[in-house]
C-alpha cells in the first residue's frame, strides 16, 4: 500500500484496466459512463456494430439518418426509372424538362417504396416493372429494418440513473466517509441494486517505479433491495479503507480516480441495467454533507423526491480533516 | 428492538426506504404494488418514459391514444393538403364548401398514411406530392411504432400473481404465525420463486425519538421450486420474530407495514417477474386460518385450483392471542 | 422415512405440490412437461393469457386462427359497406344479386385491410370513406399484431430436449442407480445445465395416515458445463437415497413419481430454457442399461449423435435386484 | 493423473464430452467455437430450427434466400393468375404470347404481395379476386416474418470476441504459464467476464487402457469486472496444474485440447454472451510472450487498443523449458 508502511492492502487485477502507469491517457471512465478508450487495427466497419450505433444515437440524429436514407433511396430509384425511359411510367406528364421528369419519377419512387401505390402513375415494360418490383421489395425490407430499429431503441435497457456531481468527504458516525448519491429519475424502479467501488491510485512501488494500482473500497451497504428513493453510497474512511489517514494533498498527488459500477434489475425493461461513473480529485468536496432530497407531501399521503436537489450539500465539520479542512 | 428490552434485533438499512419517521407519507407500497412516491425537480418529459407509459396503460386507454394519434395526424395533413391547394388532389370533387374539401383531404390523408393508396385521388404538383411523400413516410414510421408498442405490451413481463386480501394471524404448529397466500391466476407457471418479507415499524429509539425501523421477517419456506398450486407464505411468530410477544394493540400502535417482495422465473415470458405488496394493521385478521383452495377433480385425473377461494378463511384459536383474541 | 425405521430423510415442502394424500388427482407432471392442474373461479378471459396461448398453439392451428380472423374481419366490413350503400363503392358492378354485391364488397374490404388498395374500387361518401379509413387503420393494427405474434412464436425459448421414455434401474459402480438420459435434438446447444430431481412417495406417517411426501434425490453429477452430447442423469441407489433397500413391490406400492426439472442457458435463444418431466412406476425398467448413442464418424473428423437411439437399452444384471430382478 | 505417479488430479465428468477414447473424432471444439458434432436419427426438419438457421446465416446468404423466396412466391401466384384466366386481370394487355402474359401476371403478383397495388391492373371475377385476396394476406404474413427475422438477426447476442491464434508457453513470475488473450473488437463492452478452462488429455488409465480425461486448469484471474482492454488469460504452470512438469513431447503425445469458455454481460445486447474456443498442440508456442497491444494516445487523453496486435509476441526464455525450449 502506498501511504503507510504498516497497513497492507491487496491490489486487485481484475478491473479490466492496466496497472502500468503510462499506457492509459486521461481519466479511465468518461463522464457519460463509457470507458475512455479507442480501438484501431481493424477496418471501421468491422470495429463498429451499425445496429447498436443506430440504437445509441440521439433521437434527432436518428430521424435525420432515416430521412436521409429515404431520400437517397428515392433519388437512386428515380434515376433508374429515368434511365429505363420516362415513357414507361404511364400516367406521367412527360416534359422536355429533365427536372420535371425527375420530380415525377422521384414521387413515383416514393409511392412504390412506401407501398402506397396510388396508381395514377404505373410502371409498364419489362425493365421498369422489374425496377418497381425490386423497389417495393426494398421498401418492405427497409420498413422491417425501421420497425426493428425503433423497437430496439425503445427497449434498449438503460439505467436512468442520476448521480451527484461531487463525491463528498463527509462526517460519518464518529469519523468520516466518502459519499455520493444516486436516484432513478424516470418512473422506473430498480431492485437488487449492487454497487462496486474501486479506486485507481498512482503510487511508487517497492522498486521505486511509479505504477497504478487498484483497490476495492468497502461500502457501508453494498446492495439495496430497492432503489425507490435516493441512495447515498457510503465508503467509511476507517482502517478498512486504503485512503484512511491520507491527507487531501496525498489524495491529490495519488491522482486518484474512484470508479463506481452499479447494477440492478429494472422493472421497465425487466432486465439488468448498469451504470458506470467515476470521480477524480477535482470532483471531491472536502468537509460537506448532503441535504435531504425527499419529504412528506403536504397531505401526508405520499413521499416527494426532489430530483433537482441531488447535488444539494452544506459544509460540515469532519474530524479527520480538522487540520486541513477547507470549507467550500 | 421496540417492545422488548431483552431481545435485540438488527434493523436493516437496505430496503430503499428512509428510516426517518416523518419524511414519508402514507403507506410505503400502494395496493397495486407500486412504491408510494412522486418525483419533482425535472421537467415532466424527462421524468417519464413515454414508451413505458404506453406499455403500462390499460388496453382501452391505449387504443384511444392510438386512435387519437391517427385522427390528429390525418387532420394535420388534411390541413396541409388544403393549404397546398385542393385542386392539386386529382380526382377530388372540388366544392365551395370547405368542410366537403376538408373531408376529402382527410380521407386522402388517411389513404396515404395507411399506405392503402386507392389512387382515385392522387397528388399532383411539387408541394402536394412532397406532402404526400412525407405522409406515407410518417405512416411507415408510425406503423413501426405501433408494431413495437403492441409487441412490447404483450411481452412485458408481469407476475400474474393474486395474493390474499388479508394477512392472517393463524395457528401454526404449537404456536402461531402470520400467513398470506399467493397463486398465479393465468395459465402461466413460476419456478424458483423467492419471497422477501420486511416489516416497517414505528418505534421509540434510545434517545426517545420516534423513528421508523425495518426488520426482516424470517419465513418457514423462503423459496419454492415451483409455484403451481397456491403458496401460503408463513412467518412463524417465534423468538426469531421481532413481533414475538407483541399484543394486537402494540402492533397497531407501531403502525406496521409488512412488505412482501416476490420474484420468480415465469415460463410465459421466459423472464424474471416480480411483485410487491404489503399489509397494514387494518388488513390483518387475528385468529383465523385459510381454507384449502384446491381439490382433486371428480374423475381423479387432475387437480382443480379454485382461484375465487384465495381469501377464504375460518376463525381459529391462536394460543398467543388467547387473552386478546377477537374472532372475526 | 417410509420403508425403514432407522434411516431418516427430511421431507421437503418447497416443490410447489401439496403433501396431502387426497387433494391431487393423476400424475403431477403430464408427459408434455406441464403441471397437471386446472384453474377455476375466475372468468375464462382472466384466467388465460391470449397472447401466450397464441404463442404455444401448434403451427397449423395458428395459421387457421389467423386466416379465420382475416375472413371474419372482411365479412364484418363487407356487411358495413353494404349497409352504407353499395353505390358508394365506386367502380363496383352493382347487381340486384346480393351475393354478387357482397362478394365485391368483401374483396374491396380485403384490399383495404391489407392496404393493397388497387383503387379500381374506391370509397365515396362520408360514411363509406369513414369505414374504409377505419378498416385500413384496423389493418395496420392487425398487421402489427401478426408481426408481433410471429416474432414471439419464433423467439419463445424452448428447451428442444429429448428425454428417454424410461427410467432404468441400472448397474452403477459396485451397486445400482436410477438413470435416464437427455439430449438436445436441434442444432442448439445448452450450457450450465442443472438437474433437480425429487421423488413423490405415498407413505404412512407416524399417525398412521396415508400422506404424500417429497424427497430430493441426490445425483452423481448435478450440473454439466455443456450439453453437447447426451447426458445420462444418474441417481445412485446408495445410503443417501430414500429408495435404498426398497424392493420393486415397495416402489410400486408407494405410487412414486420421480420429478425431473432441467434448466440451462440456450445459445439459440440466448436465454434460460427449462424442461420438466417425470417417471411413474410403469415407466421404470428394472435391470437394464443404456446403449451408447454416439460414435466417431467414419472419417474420424467428427462425432455422430444418433437421436433415435435415445431409448436403446439392454438387459443388465443389477446386484440389489438379484432376487427380484425381472429381465425385460 | 497421467504423467506423475505422485500428484493426483481429479478428472471431471461434467464437460459435456465423453471420456471414452474412441468415440469422438477430430477436435472437440471447431475454430469457429461450435461443438464438433453432427446429429442423426431424426428427419432434417425436426433436427433443425429454421428460424435460428436464418439468424445465423451470413448476410449475403440471407438476402439471397429472402430474394429467392420473393421470386418463387411471385412465380407461383403468377401461374395461378394465368390458370384463372388472364382476362380476369383488368388492365392487362392480353397477348397470344404466354411469356408476355406471364410477365404481366408476375408483376401484378408482386404489386399484390408487397401491397403496393397500383391498380392499373386489378383483379376481377371470383377466383382471381380470391387469389389476389389470399396473396395480399400472404404478403402481410411474409412481411411480418421478414421483420421478425431482420430484428432477430440484429439483436442475436454475440460475443464479438477476438482471441489470439496461439496459446503461449510463457515466462510468469519465477516460473511459467500458459497464456492466450482476448479483446472485444466492436464498440461493445463486457462486464463480469468469467473464463472456464479445461484440458482434454489422452492418458493410459490404471488398467492400461487409453482413455480421455478432462481436468480443470486453474487461472491466475478467473473473472474480470470489465473487459475494456485486452485480457491475458493466465494458467500458471505450478503444482496446481496437471501439466506441471510435462515436457513438450509429453504434451504432444497426450493429444491435448485446451478448451476455453468465456461468458459475460454485454452492454450492446444487455444480455449474457458466450464464446467457446480451444487450442491443440500445434497451436501452442513454446517460449514466447505477448507484446503490449495498447498505448496512451499522443495527446494523452485516451487509450488506444490496437486490435491487429492481438497475435503479436516475441521469443522469451522460459525456465521450465530451458532444456527442451524451441525458440520460434
JSON list of N, CA and C in Angstrom, two decimals, chain A residues 14 16 21-26 35-40 47-48 51-52 112 115 117-119 122 133 143 145 151 263 271 274 276, chain D residues 70 110 115-118 120 143 151 154-155 184 186-187 189 191-192 225-226 228-229 268-270 295-296 300-305 307:
[
{"chain": "A", "resi": 14, "resn": "UNK", "atom": "N", "xyz": [-8.37, -7.31, -11.56]},
{"chain": "A", "resi": 14, "resn": "UNK", "atom": "CA", "xyz": [-9.48, -7.73, -12.41]},
{"chain": "A", "resi": 14, "resn": "UNK", "atom": "C", "xyz": [-10.43, -6.58, -12.75]},
{"chain": "A", "resi": 16, "resn": "UNK", "atom": "N", "xyz": [-10.13, -4.71, -15.41]},
{"chain": "A", "resi": 16, "resn": "UNK", "atom": "CA", "xyz": [-10.21, -4.53, -16.84]},
{"chain": "A", "resi": 16, "resn": "UNK", "atom": "C", "xyz": [-9.33, -3.39, -17.33]},
{"chain": "A", "resi": 21, "resn": "UNK", "atom": "N", "xyz": [1.71, 2.42, -15.45]},
{"chain": "A", "resi": 21, "resn": "UNK", "atom": "CA", "xyz": [1.48, 3.83, -15.15]},
{"chain": "A", "resi": 21, "resn": "UNK", "atom": "C", "xyz": [1.27, 4.68, -16.37]},
{"chain": "A", "resi": 22, "resn": "UNK", "atom": "N", "xyz": [1.88, 4.26, -17.47]},
{"chain": "A", "resi": 22, "resn": "UNK", "atom": "CA", "xyz": [1.95, 5.21, -18.57]},
{"chain": "A", "resi": 22, "resn": "UNK", "atom": "C", "xyz": [1.30, 4.71, -19.86]},
{"chain": "A", "resi": 23, "resn": "UNK", "atom": "N", "xyz": [0.43, 3.73, -19.77]},
{"chain": "A", "resi": 23, "resn": "UNK", "atom": "CA", "xyz": [-0.19, 3.29, -21.02]},
{"chain": "A", "resi": 23, "resn": "UNK", "atom": "C", "xyz": [-1.54, 3.93, -21.25]},
{"chain": "A", "resi": 24, "resn": "UNK", "atom": "N", "xyz": [-2.19, 4.36, -20.19]},
{"chain": "A", "resi": 24, "resn": "UNK", "atom": "CA", "xyz": [-3.51, 4.89, -20.40]},
{"chain": "A", "resi": 24, "resn": "UNK", "atom": "C", "xyz": [-3.51, 6.41, -20.26]},
{"chain": "A", "resi": 25, "resn": "UNK", "atom": "N", "xyz": [-4.29, 7.05, -21.09]},
{"chain": "A", "resi": 25, "resn": "UNK", "atom": "CA", "xyz": [-4.31, 8.51, -21.09]},
{"chain": "A", "resi": 25, "resn": "UNK", "atom": "C", "xyz": [-5.62, 9.03, -20.55]},
{"chain": "A", "resi": 26, "resn": "UNK", "atom": "N", "xyz": [-5.59, 10.14, -19.82]},
{"chain": "A", "resi": 26, "resn": "UNK", "atom": "CA", "xyz": [-6.82, 10.76, -19.34]},
{"chain": "A", "resi": 26, "resn": "UNK", "atom": "C", "xyz": [-7.49, 9.91, -18.28]},
{"chain": "A", "resi": 35, "resn": "UNK", "atom": "N", "xyz": [-16.16, 3.84, -21.19]},
{"chain": "A", "resi": 35, "resn": "UNK", "atom": "CA", "xyz": [-14.73, 3.66, -20.95]},
{"chain": "A", "resi": 35, "resn": "UNK", "atom": "C", "xyz": [-13.97, 4.57, -21.90]},
{"chain": "A", "resi": 36, "resn": "UNK", "atom": "N", "xyz": [-12.96, 5.25, -21.41]},
{"chain": "A", "resi": 36, "resn": "UNK", "atom": "CA", "xyz": [-12.17, 6.18, -22.21]},
{"chain": "A", "resi": 36, "resn": "UNK", "atom": "C", "xyz": [-11.16, 5.39, -23.03]},
{"chain": "A", "resi": 37, "resn": "UNK", "atom": "N", "xyz": [-11.55, 4.99, -24.22]},
{"chain": "A", "resi": 37, "resn": "UNK", "atom": "CA", "xyz": [-10.76, 4.01, -24.98]},
{"chain": "A", "resi": 37, "resn": "UNK", "atom": "C", "xyz": [-11.12, 4.14, -26.44]},
{"chain": "A", "resi": 38, "resn": "UNK", "atom": "N", "xyz": [-10.13, 4.05, -27.34]},
{"chain": "A", "resi": 38, "resn": "UNK", "atom": "CA", "xyz": [-10.50, 3.87, -28.74]},
{"chain": "A", "resi": 38, "resn": "UNK", "atom": "C", "xyz": [-9.75, 2.69, -29.31]},
{"chain": "A", "resi": 39, "resn": "UNK", "atom": "N", "xyz": [-10.30, 2.11, -30.35]},
{"chain": "A", "resi": 39, "resn": "UNK", "atom": "CA", "xyz": [-9.73, 0.89, -30.92]},
{"chain": "A", "resi": 39, "resn": "UNK", "atom": "C", "xyz": [-9.24, 1.16, -32.32]},
{"chain": "A", "resi": 40, "resn": "UNK", "atom": "N", "xyz": [-8.12, 0.54, -32.70]},
{"chain": "A", "resi": 40, "resn": "UNK", "atom": "CA", "xyz": [-7.60, 0.65, -34.06]},
{"chain": "A", "resi": 40, "resn": "UNK", "atom": "C", "xyz": [-7.22, -0.75, -34.53]},
{"chain": "A", "resi": 47, "resn": "UNK", "atom": "N", "xyz": [-15.12, -2.77, -36.78]},
{"chain": "A", "resi": 47, "resn": "UNK", "atom": "CA", "xyz": [-14.96, -2.33, -35.40]},
{"chain": "A", "resi": 47, "resn": "UNK", "atom": "C", "xyz": [-16.26, -1.81, -34.80]},
{"chain": "A", "resi": 48, "resn": "UNK", "atom": "N", "xyz": [-17.26, -1.62, -35.66]},
{"chain": "A", "resi": 48, "resn": "UNK", "atom": "CA", "xyz": [-18.48, -0.97, -35.21]},
{"chain": "A", "resi": 48, "resn": "UNK", "atom": "C", "xyz": [-19.66, -1.89, -35.43]},
{"chain": "A", "resi": 51, "resn": "UNK", "atom": "N", "xyz": [-25.96, -1.57, -36.14]},
{"chain": "A", "resi": 51, "resn": "UNK", "atom": "CA", "xyz": [-27.26, -1.63, -35.47]},
{"chain": "A", "resi": 51, "resn": "UNK", "atom": "C", "xyz": [-27.21, -0.93, -34.12]},
{"chain": "A", "resi": 52, "resn": "UNK", "atom": "N", "xyz": [-26.18, -1.23, -33.33]},
{"chain": "A", "resi": 52, "resn": "UNK", "atom": "CA", "xyz": [-26.13, -0.66, -32.00]},
{"chain": "A", "resi": 52, "resn": "UNK", "atom": "C", "xyz": [-25.77, 0.82, -32.02]},
{"chain": "A", "resi": 112, "resn": "UNK", "atom": "N", "xyz": [-43.85, 3.92, -54.52]},
{"chain": "A", "resi": 112, "resn": "UNK", "atom": "CA", "xyz": [-43.55, 2.49, -54.62]},
{"chain": "A", "resi": 112, "resn": "UNK", "atom": "C", "xyz": [-42.84, 2.00, -53.37]},
{"chain": "A", "resi": 115, "resn": "UNK", "atom": "N", "xyz": [-45.03, 1.62, -50.58]},
{"chain": "A", "resi": 115, "resn": "UNK", "atom": "CA", "xyz": [-46.13, 0.73, -50.99]},
{"chain": "A", "resi": 115, "resn": "UNK", "atom": "C", "xyz": [-47.48, 1.44, -50.96]},
{"chain": "A", "resi": 117, "resn": "UNK", "atom": "N", "xyz": [-48.59, 3.28, -53.48]},
{"chain": "A", "resi": 117, "resn": "UNK", "atom": "CA", "xyz": [-49.02, 2.90, -54.84]},
{"chain": "A", "resi": 117, "resn": "UNK", "atom": "C", "xyz": [-50.37, 3.43, -55.27]},
{"chain": "A", "resi": 118, "resn": "UNK", "atom": "N", "xyz": [-50.51, 4.78, -55.39]},
{"chain": "A", "resi": 118, "resn": "UNK", "atom": "CA", "xyz": [-51.80, 5.32, -55.82]},
{"chain": "A", "resi": 118, "resn": "UNK", "atom": "C", "xyz": [-52.22, 4.71, -57.16]},
{"chain": "A", "resi": 119, "resn": "UNK", "atom": "N", "xyz": [-51.27, 4.64, -58.09]},
{"chain": "A", "resi": 119, "resn": "UNK", "atom": "CA", "xyz": [-51.57, 4.05, -59.38]},
{"chain": "A", "resi": 119, "resn": "UNK", "atom": "C", "xyz": [-51.88, 5.06, -60.46]},
{"chain": "A", "resi": 122, "resn": "UNK", "atom": "N", "xyz": [-48.08, 4.40, -63.16]},
{"chain": "A", "resi": 122, "resn": "UNK", "atom": "CA", "xyz": [-47.85, 2.96, -63.01]},
{"chain": "A", "resi": 122, "resn": "UNK", "atom": "C", "xyz": [-46.77, 2.52, -63.98]},
{"chain": "A", "resi": 133, "resn": "UNK", "atom": "N", "xyz": [-40.82, -3.53, -59.05]},
{"chain": "A", "resi": 133, "resn": "UNK", "atom": "CA", "xyz": [-40.98, -4.74, -58.24]},
{"chain": "A", "resi": 133, "resn": "UNK", "atom": "C", "xyz": [-39.85, -4.84, -57.21]},
{"chain": "A", "resi": 143, "resn": "UNK", "atom": "N", "xyz": [-38.66, -1.09, -44.35]},
{"chain": "A", "resi": 143, "resn": "UNK", "atom": "CA", "xyz": [-39.71, -0.94, -43.35]},
{"chain": "A", "resi": 143, "resn": "UNK", "atom": "C", "xyz": [-39.46, -1.88, -42.17]},
{"chain": "A", "resi": 145, "resn": "UNK", "atom": "N", "xyz": [-36.65, -3.06, -41.29]},
{"chain": "A", "resi": 145, "resn": "UNK", "atom": "CA", "xyz": [-35.48, -2.54, -40.58]},
{"chain": "A", "resi": 145, "resn": "UNK", "atom": "C", "xyz": [-35.87, -1.42, -39.62]},
{"chain": "A", "resi": 151, "resn": "UNK", "atom": "N", "xyz": [-38.12, -0.28, -32.40]},
{"chain": "A", "resi": 151, "resn": "UNK", "atom": "CA", "xyz": [-38.39, -1.13, -31.24]},
{"chain": "A", "resi": 151, "resn": "UNK", "atom": "C", "xyz": [-37.13, -1.31, -30.40]},
{"chain": "A", "resi": 263, "resn": "UNK", "atom": "N", "xyz": [-25.36, -1.90, -10.67]},
{"chain": "A", "resi": 263, "resn": "UNK", "atom": "CA", "xyz": [-26.07, -2.90, -11.45]},
{"chain": "A", "resi": 263, "resn": "UNK", "atom": "C", "xyz": [-27.34, -3.24, -10.72]},
{"chain": "A", "resi": 271, "resn": "UNK", "atom": "N", "xyz": [-35.05, -6.18, -17.14]},
{"chain": "A", "resi": 271, "resn": "UNK", "atom": "CA", "xyz": [-33.71, -6.61, -17.49]},
{"chain": "A", "resi": 271, "resn": "UNK", "atom": "C", "xyz": [-32.73, -5.97, -16.53]},
{"chain": "A", "resi": 274, "resn": "UNK", "atom": "N", "xyz": [-27.11, -1.28, -16.01]},
{"chain": "A", "resi": 274, "resn": "UNK", "atom": "CA", "xyz": [-25.88, -0.96, -15.32]},
{"chain": "A", "resi": 274, "resn": "UNK", "atom": "C", "xyz": [-25.45, 0.44, -15.64]},
{"chain": "A", "resi": 276, "resn": "UNK", "atom": "N", "xyz": [-21.97, 3.14, -15.01]},
{"chain": "A", "resi": 276, "resn": "UNK", "atom": "CA", "xyz": [-20.60, 3.33, -14.58]},
{"chain": "A", "resi": 276, "resn": "UNK", "atom": "C", "xyz": [-20.38, 4.83, -14.42]},
{"chain": "D", "resi": 70, "resn": "UNK", "atom": "N", "xyz": [-39.07, -14.41, -52.41]},
{"chain": "D", "resi": 70, "resn": "UNK", "atom": "CA", "xyz": [-39.92, -13.40, -53.05]},
{"chain": "D", "resi": 70, "resn": "UNK", "atom": "C", "xyz": [-40.22, -13.80, -54.50]},
{"chain": "D", "resi": 110, "resn": "UNK", "atom": "N", "xyz": [-46.45, -9.28, -57.88]},
{"chain": "D", "resi": 110, "resn": "UNK", "atom": "CA", "xyz": [-45.52, -8.59, -56.98]},
{"chain": "D", "resi": 110, "resn": "UNK", "atom": "C", "xyz": [-46.17, -7.34, -56.40]},
{"chain": "D", "resi": 115, "resn": "UNK", "atom": "N", "xyz": [-48.22, -5.32, -51.42]},
{"chain": "D", "resi": 115, "resn": "UNK", "atom": "CA", "xyz": [-49.36, -4.43, -51.13]},
{"chain": "D", "resi": 115, "resn": "UNK", "atom": "C", "xyz": [-49.18, -3.05, -51.73]},
{"chain": "D", "resi": 116, "resn": "UNK", "atom": "N", "xyz": [-48.31, -2.91, -52.76]},
{"chain": "D", "resi": 116, "resn": "UNK", "atom": "CA", "xyz": [-48.18, -1.61, -53.40]},
{"chain": "D", "resi": 116, "resn": "UNK", "atom": "C", "xyz": [-49.45, -1.30, -54.19]},
{"chain": "D", "resi": 117, "resn": "UNK", "atom": "N", "xyz": [-50.02, -2.32, -54.85]},
{"chain": "D", "resi": 117, "resn": "UNK", "atom": "CA", "xyz": [-51.32, -2.24, -55.53]},
{"chain": "D", "resi": 117, "resn": "UNK", "atom": "C", "xyz": [-51.59, -0.97, -56.30]},
{"chain": "D", "resi": 118, "resn": "UNK", "atom": "N", "xyz": [-50.81, -0.74, -57.39]},
{"chain": "D", "resi": 118, "resn": "UNK", "atom": "CA", "xyz": [-51.04, 0.49, -58.17]},
{"chain": "D", "resi": 118, "resn": "UNK", "atom": "C", "xyz": [-52.49, 0.54, -58.65]},
{"chain": "D", "resi": 120, "resn": "UNK", "atom": "N", "xyz": [-53.44, -0.20, -61.84]},
{"chain": "D", "resi": 120, "resn": "UNK", "atom": "CA", "xyz": [-53.61, -0.16, -63.29]},
{"chain": "D", "resi": 120, "resn": "UNK", "atom": "C", "xyz": [-53.93, -1.57, -63.78]},
{"chain": "D", "resi": 143, "resn": "UNK", "atom": "N", "xyz": [-44.16, -10.43, -44.79]},
{"chain": "D", "resi": 143, "resn": "UNK", "atom": "CA", "xyz": [-43.59, -9.19, -44.31]},
{"chain": "D", "resi": 143, "resn": "UNK", "atom": "C", "xyz": [-43.32, -9.27, -42.80]},
{"chain": "D", "resi": 151, "resn": "UNK", "atom": "N", "xyz": [-35.02, -8.29, -37.33]},
{"chain": "D", "resi": 151, "resn": "UNK", "atom": "CA", "xyz": [-34.84, -7.86, -35.95]},
{"chain": "D", "resi": 151, "resn": "UNK", "atom": "C", "xyz": [-34.06, -8.92, -35.16]},
{"chain": "D", "resi": 154, "resn": "UNK", "atom": "N", "xyz": [-30.34, -8.79, -35.97]},
{"chain": "D", "resi": 154, "resn": "UNK", "atom": "CA", "xyz": [-29.61, -7.69, -35.36]},
{"chain": "D", "resi": 154, "resn": "UNK", "atom": "C", "xyz": [-29.42, -7.87, -33.87]},
{"chain": "D", "resi": 155, "resn": "UNK", "atom": "N", "xyz": [-30.42, -8.44, -33.24]},
{"chain": "D", "resi": 155, "resn": "UNK", "atom": "CA", "xyz": [-30.37, -8.49, -31.78]},
{"chain": "D", "resi": 155, "resn": "UNK", "atom": "C", "xyz": [-29.86, -9.82, -31.24]},
{"chain": "D", "resi": 184, "resn": "UNK", "atom": "N", "xyz": [-12.55, -7.46, -27.01]},
{"chain": "D", "resi": 184, "resn": "UNK", "atom": "CA", "xyz": [-13.78, -7.23, -27.77]},
{"chain": "D", "resi": 184, "resn": "UNK", "atom": "C", "xyz": [-13.39, -6.31, -28.91]},
{"chain": "D", "resi": 186, "resn": "UNK", "atom": "N", "xyz": [-15.55, -4.82, -31.22]},
{"chain": "D", "resi": 186, "resn": "UNK", "atom": "CA", "xyz": [-16.55, -3.82, -31.62]},
{"chain": "D", "resi": 186, "resn": "UNK", "atom": "C", "xyz": [-16.61, -2.73, -30.54]},
{"chain": "D", "resi": 187, "resn": "UNK", "atom": "N", "xyz": [-17.52, -1.76, -30.76]},
{"chain": "D", "resi": 187, "resn": "UNK", "atom": "CA", "xyz": [-17.68, -0.72, -29.75]},
{"chain": "D", "resi": 187, "resn": "UNK", "atom": "C", "xyz": [-18.58, -1.20, -28.61]},
{"chain": "D", "resi": 189, "resn": "UNK", "atom": "N", "xyz": [-18.88, -3.62, -24.90]},
{"chain": "D", "resi": 189, "resn": "UNK", "atom": "CA", "xyz": [-18.16, -3.66, -23.64]},
{"chain": "D", "resi": 189, "resn": "UNK", "atom": "C", "xyz": [-18.76, -4.79, -22.79]},
{"chain": "D", "resi": 191, "resn": "UNK", "atom": "N", "xyz": [-19.00, -6.92, -19.11]},
{"chain": "D", "resi": 191, "resn": "UNK", "atom": "CA", "xyz": [-18.74, -6.85, -17.68]},
{"chain": "D", "resi": 191, "resn": "UNK", "atom": "C", "xyz": [-18.92, -8.23, -17.06]},
{"chain": "D", "resi": 192, "resn": "UNK", "atom": "N", "xyz": [-18.31, -8.41, -15.90]},
{"chain": "D", "resi": 192, "resn": "UNK", "atom": "CA", "xyz": [-18.39, -9.68, -15.19]},
{"chain": "D", "resi": 192, "resn": "UNK", "atom": "C", "xyz": [-18.06, -10.86, -16.11]},
{"chain": "D", "resi": 225, "resn": "UNK", "atom": "N", "xyz": [-13.94, -7.81, -13.78]},
{"chain": "D", "resi": 225, "resn": "UNK", "atom": "CA", "xyz": [-15.13, -6.95, -13.66]},
{"chain": "D", "resi": 225, "resn": "UNK", "atom": "C", "xyz": [-15.55, -6.37, -15.00]},
{"chain": "D", "resi": 226, "resn": "UNK", "atom": "N", "xyz": [-14.56, -6.14, -15.84]},
{"chain": "D", "resi": 226, "resn": "UNK", "atom": "CA", "xyz": [-14.80, -5.38, -17.05]},
{"chain": "D", "resi": 226, "resn": "UNK", "atom": "C", "xyz": [-13.80, -5.85, -18.09]},
{"chain": "D", "resi": 228, "resn": "UNK", "atom": "N", "xyz": [-12.51, -4.20, -20.89]},
{"chain": "D", "resi": 228, "resn": "UNK", "atom": "CA", "xyz": [-12.42, -2.97, -21.66]},
{"chain": "D", "resi": 228, "resn": "UNK", "atom": "C", "xyz": [-11.21, -3.05, -22.58]},
{"chain": "D", "resi": 229, "resn": "UNK", "atom": "N", "xyz": [-10.05, -3.34, -22.00]},
{"chain": "D", "resi": 229, "resn": "UNK", "atom": "CA", "xyz": [-8.83, -3.51, -22.77]},
{"chain": "D", "resi": 229, "resn": "UNK", "atom": "C", "xyz": [-8.69, -4.99, -23.10]},
{"chain": "D", "resi": 268, "resn": "UNK", "atom": "N", "xyz": [-24.15, -4.05, -25.30]},
{"chain": "D", "resi": 268, "resn": "UNK", "atom": "CA", "xyz": [-24.88, -3.86, -26.54]},
{"chain": "D", "resi": 268, "resn": "UNK", "atom": "C", "xyz": [-26.22, -4.57, -26.50]},
{"chain": "D", "resi": 269, "resn": "UNK", "atom": "N", "xyz": [-26.14, -5.83, -26.11]},
{"chain": "D", "resi": 269, "resn": "UNK", "atom": "CA", "xyz": [-27.32, -6.68, -26.17]},
{"chain": "D", "resi": 269, "resn": "UNK", "atom": "C", "xyz": [-28.05, -6.72, -24.83]},
{"chain": "D", "resi": 270, "resn": "UNK", "atom": "N", "xyz": [-27.45, -6.15, -23.80]},
{"chain": "D", "resi": 270, "resn": "UNK", "atom": "CA", "xyz": [-27.98, -6.25, -22.45]},
{"chain": "D", "resi": 270, "resn": "UNK", "atom": "C", "xyz": [-28.34, -7.70, -22.15]},
{"chain": "D", "resi": 295, "resn": "UNK", "atom": "N", "xyz": [-1.71, 1.47, -25.93]},
{"chain": "D", "resi": 295, "resn": "UNK", "atom": "CA", "xyz": [-0.81, 2.54, -25.51]},
{"chain": "D", "resi": 295, "resn": "UNK", "atom": "C", "xyz": [-1.61, 3.82, -25.36]},
{"chain": "D", "resi": 296, "resn": "UNK", "atom": "N", "xyz": [-0.99, 4.77, -24.69]},
{"chain": "D", "resi": 296, "resn": "UNK", "atom": "CA", "xyz": [-1.59, 6.08, -24.47]},
{"chain": "D", "resi": 296, "resn": "UNK", "atom": "C", "xyz": [-1.63, 6.85, -25.80]},
{"chain": "D", "resi": 300, "resn": "UNK", "atom": "N", "xyz": [-2.38, 12.21, -24.90]},
{"chain": "D", "resi": 300, "resn": "UNK", "atom": "CA", "xyz": [-2.52, 11.78, -23.51]},
{"chain": "D", "resi": 300, "resn": "UNK", "atom": "C", "xyz": [-3.94, 11.91, -22.97]},
{"chain": "D", "resi": 301, "resn": "UNK", "atom": "N", "xyz": [-4.94, 11.79, -23.80]},
{"chain": "D", "resi": 301, "resn": "UNK", "atom": "CA", "xyz": [-6.31, 11.93, -23.30]},
{"chain": "D", "resi": 301, "resn": "UNK", "atom": "C", "xyz": [-7.08, 10.62, -23.35]},
{"chain": "D", "resi": 302, "resn": "UNK", "atom": "N", "xyz": [-6.56, 9.65, -24.04]},
{"chain": "D", "resi": 302, "resn": "UNK", "atom": "CA", "xyz": [-7.29, 8.39, -24.11]},
{"chain": "D", "resi": 302, "resn": "UNK", "atom": "C", "xyz": [-6.33, 7.25, -24.33]},
{"chain": "D", "resi": 303, "resn": "UNK", "atom": "N", "xyz": [-6.84, 6.04, -24.37]},
{"chain": "D", "resi": 303, "resn": "UNK", "atom": "CA", "xyz": [-6.03, 4.86, -24.57]},
{"chain": "D", "resi": 303, "resn": "UNK", "atom": "C", "xyz": [-6.38, 4.26, -25.92]},
{"chain": "D", "resi": 304, "resn": "UNK", "atom": "N", "xyz": [-5.36, 3.82, -26.65]},
{"chain": "D", "resi": 304, "resn": "UNK", "atom": "CA", "xyz": [-5.58, 3.22, -27.97]},
{"chain": "D", "resi": 304, "resn": "UNK", "atom": "C", "xyz": [-5.37, 1.71, -27.85]},
{"chain": "D", "resi": 305, "resn": "UNK", "atom": "N", "xyz": [-6.35, 0.95, -28.26]},
{"chain": "D", "resi": 305, "resn": "UNK", "atom": "CA", "xyz": [-6.23, -0.50, -28.26]},
{"chain": "D", "resi": 305, "resn": "UNK", "atom": "C", "xyz": [-6.03, -0.95, -29.71]},
{"chain": "D", "resi": 307, "resn": "UNK", "atom": "N", "xyz": [-6.12, -3.58, -32.25]},
{"chain": "D", "resi": 307, "resn": "UNK", "atom": "CA", "xyz": [-6.69, -4.91, -32.42]},
{"chain": "D", "resi": 307, "resn": "UNK", "atom": "C", "xyz": [-5.81, -5.82, -33.27]}
]
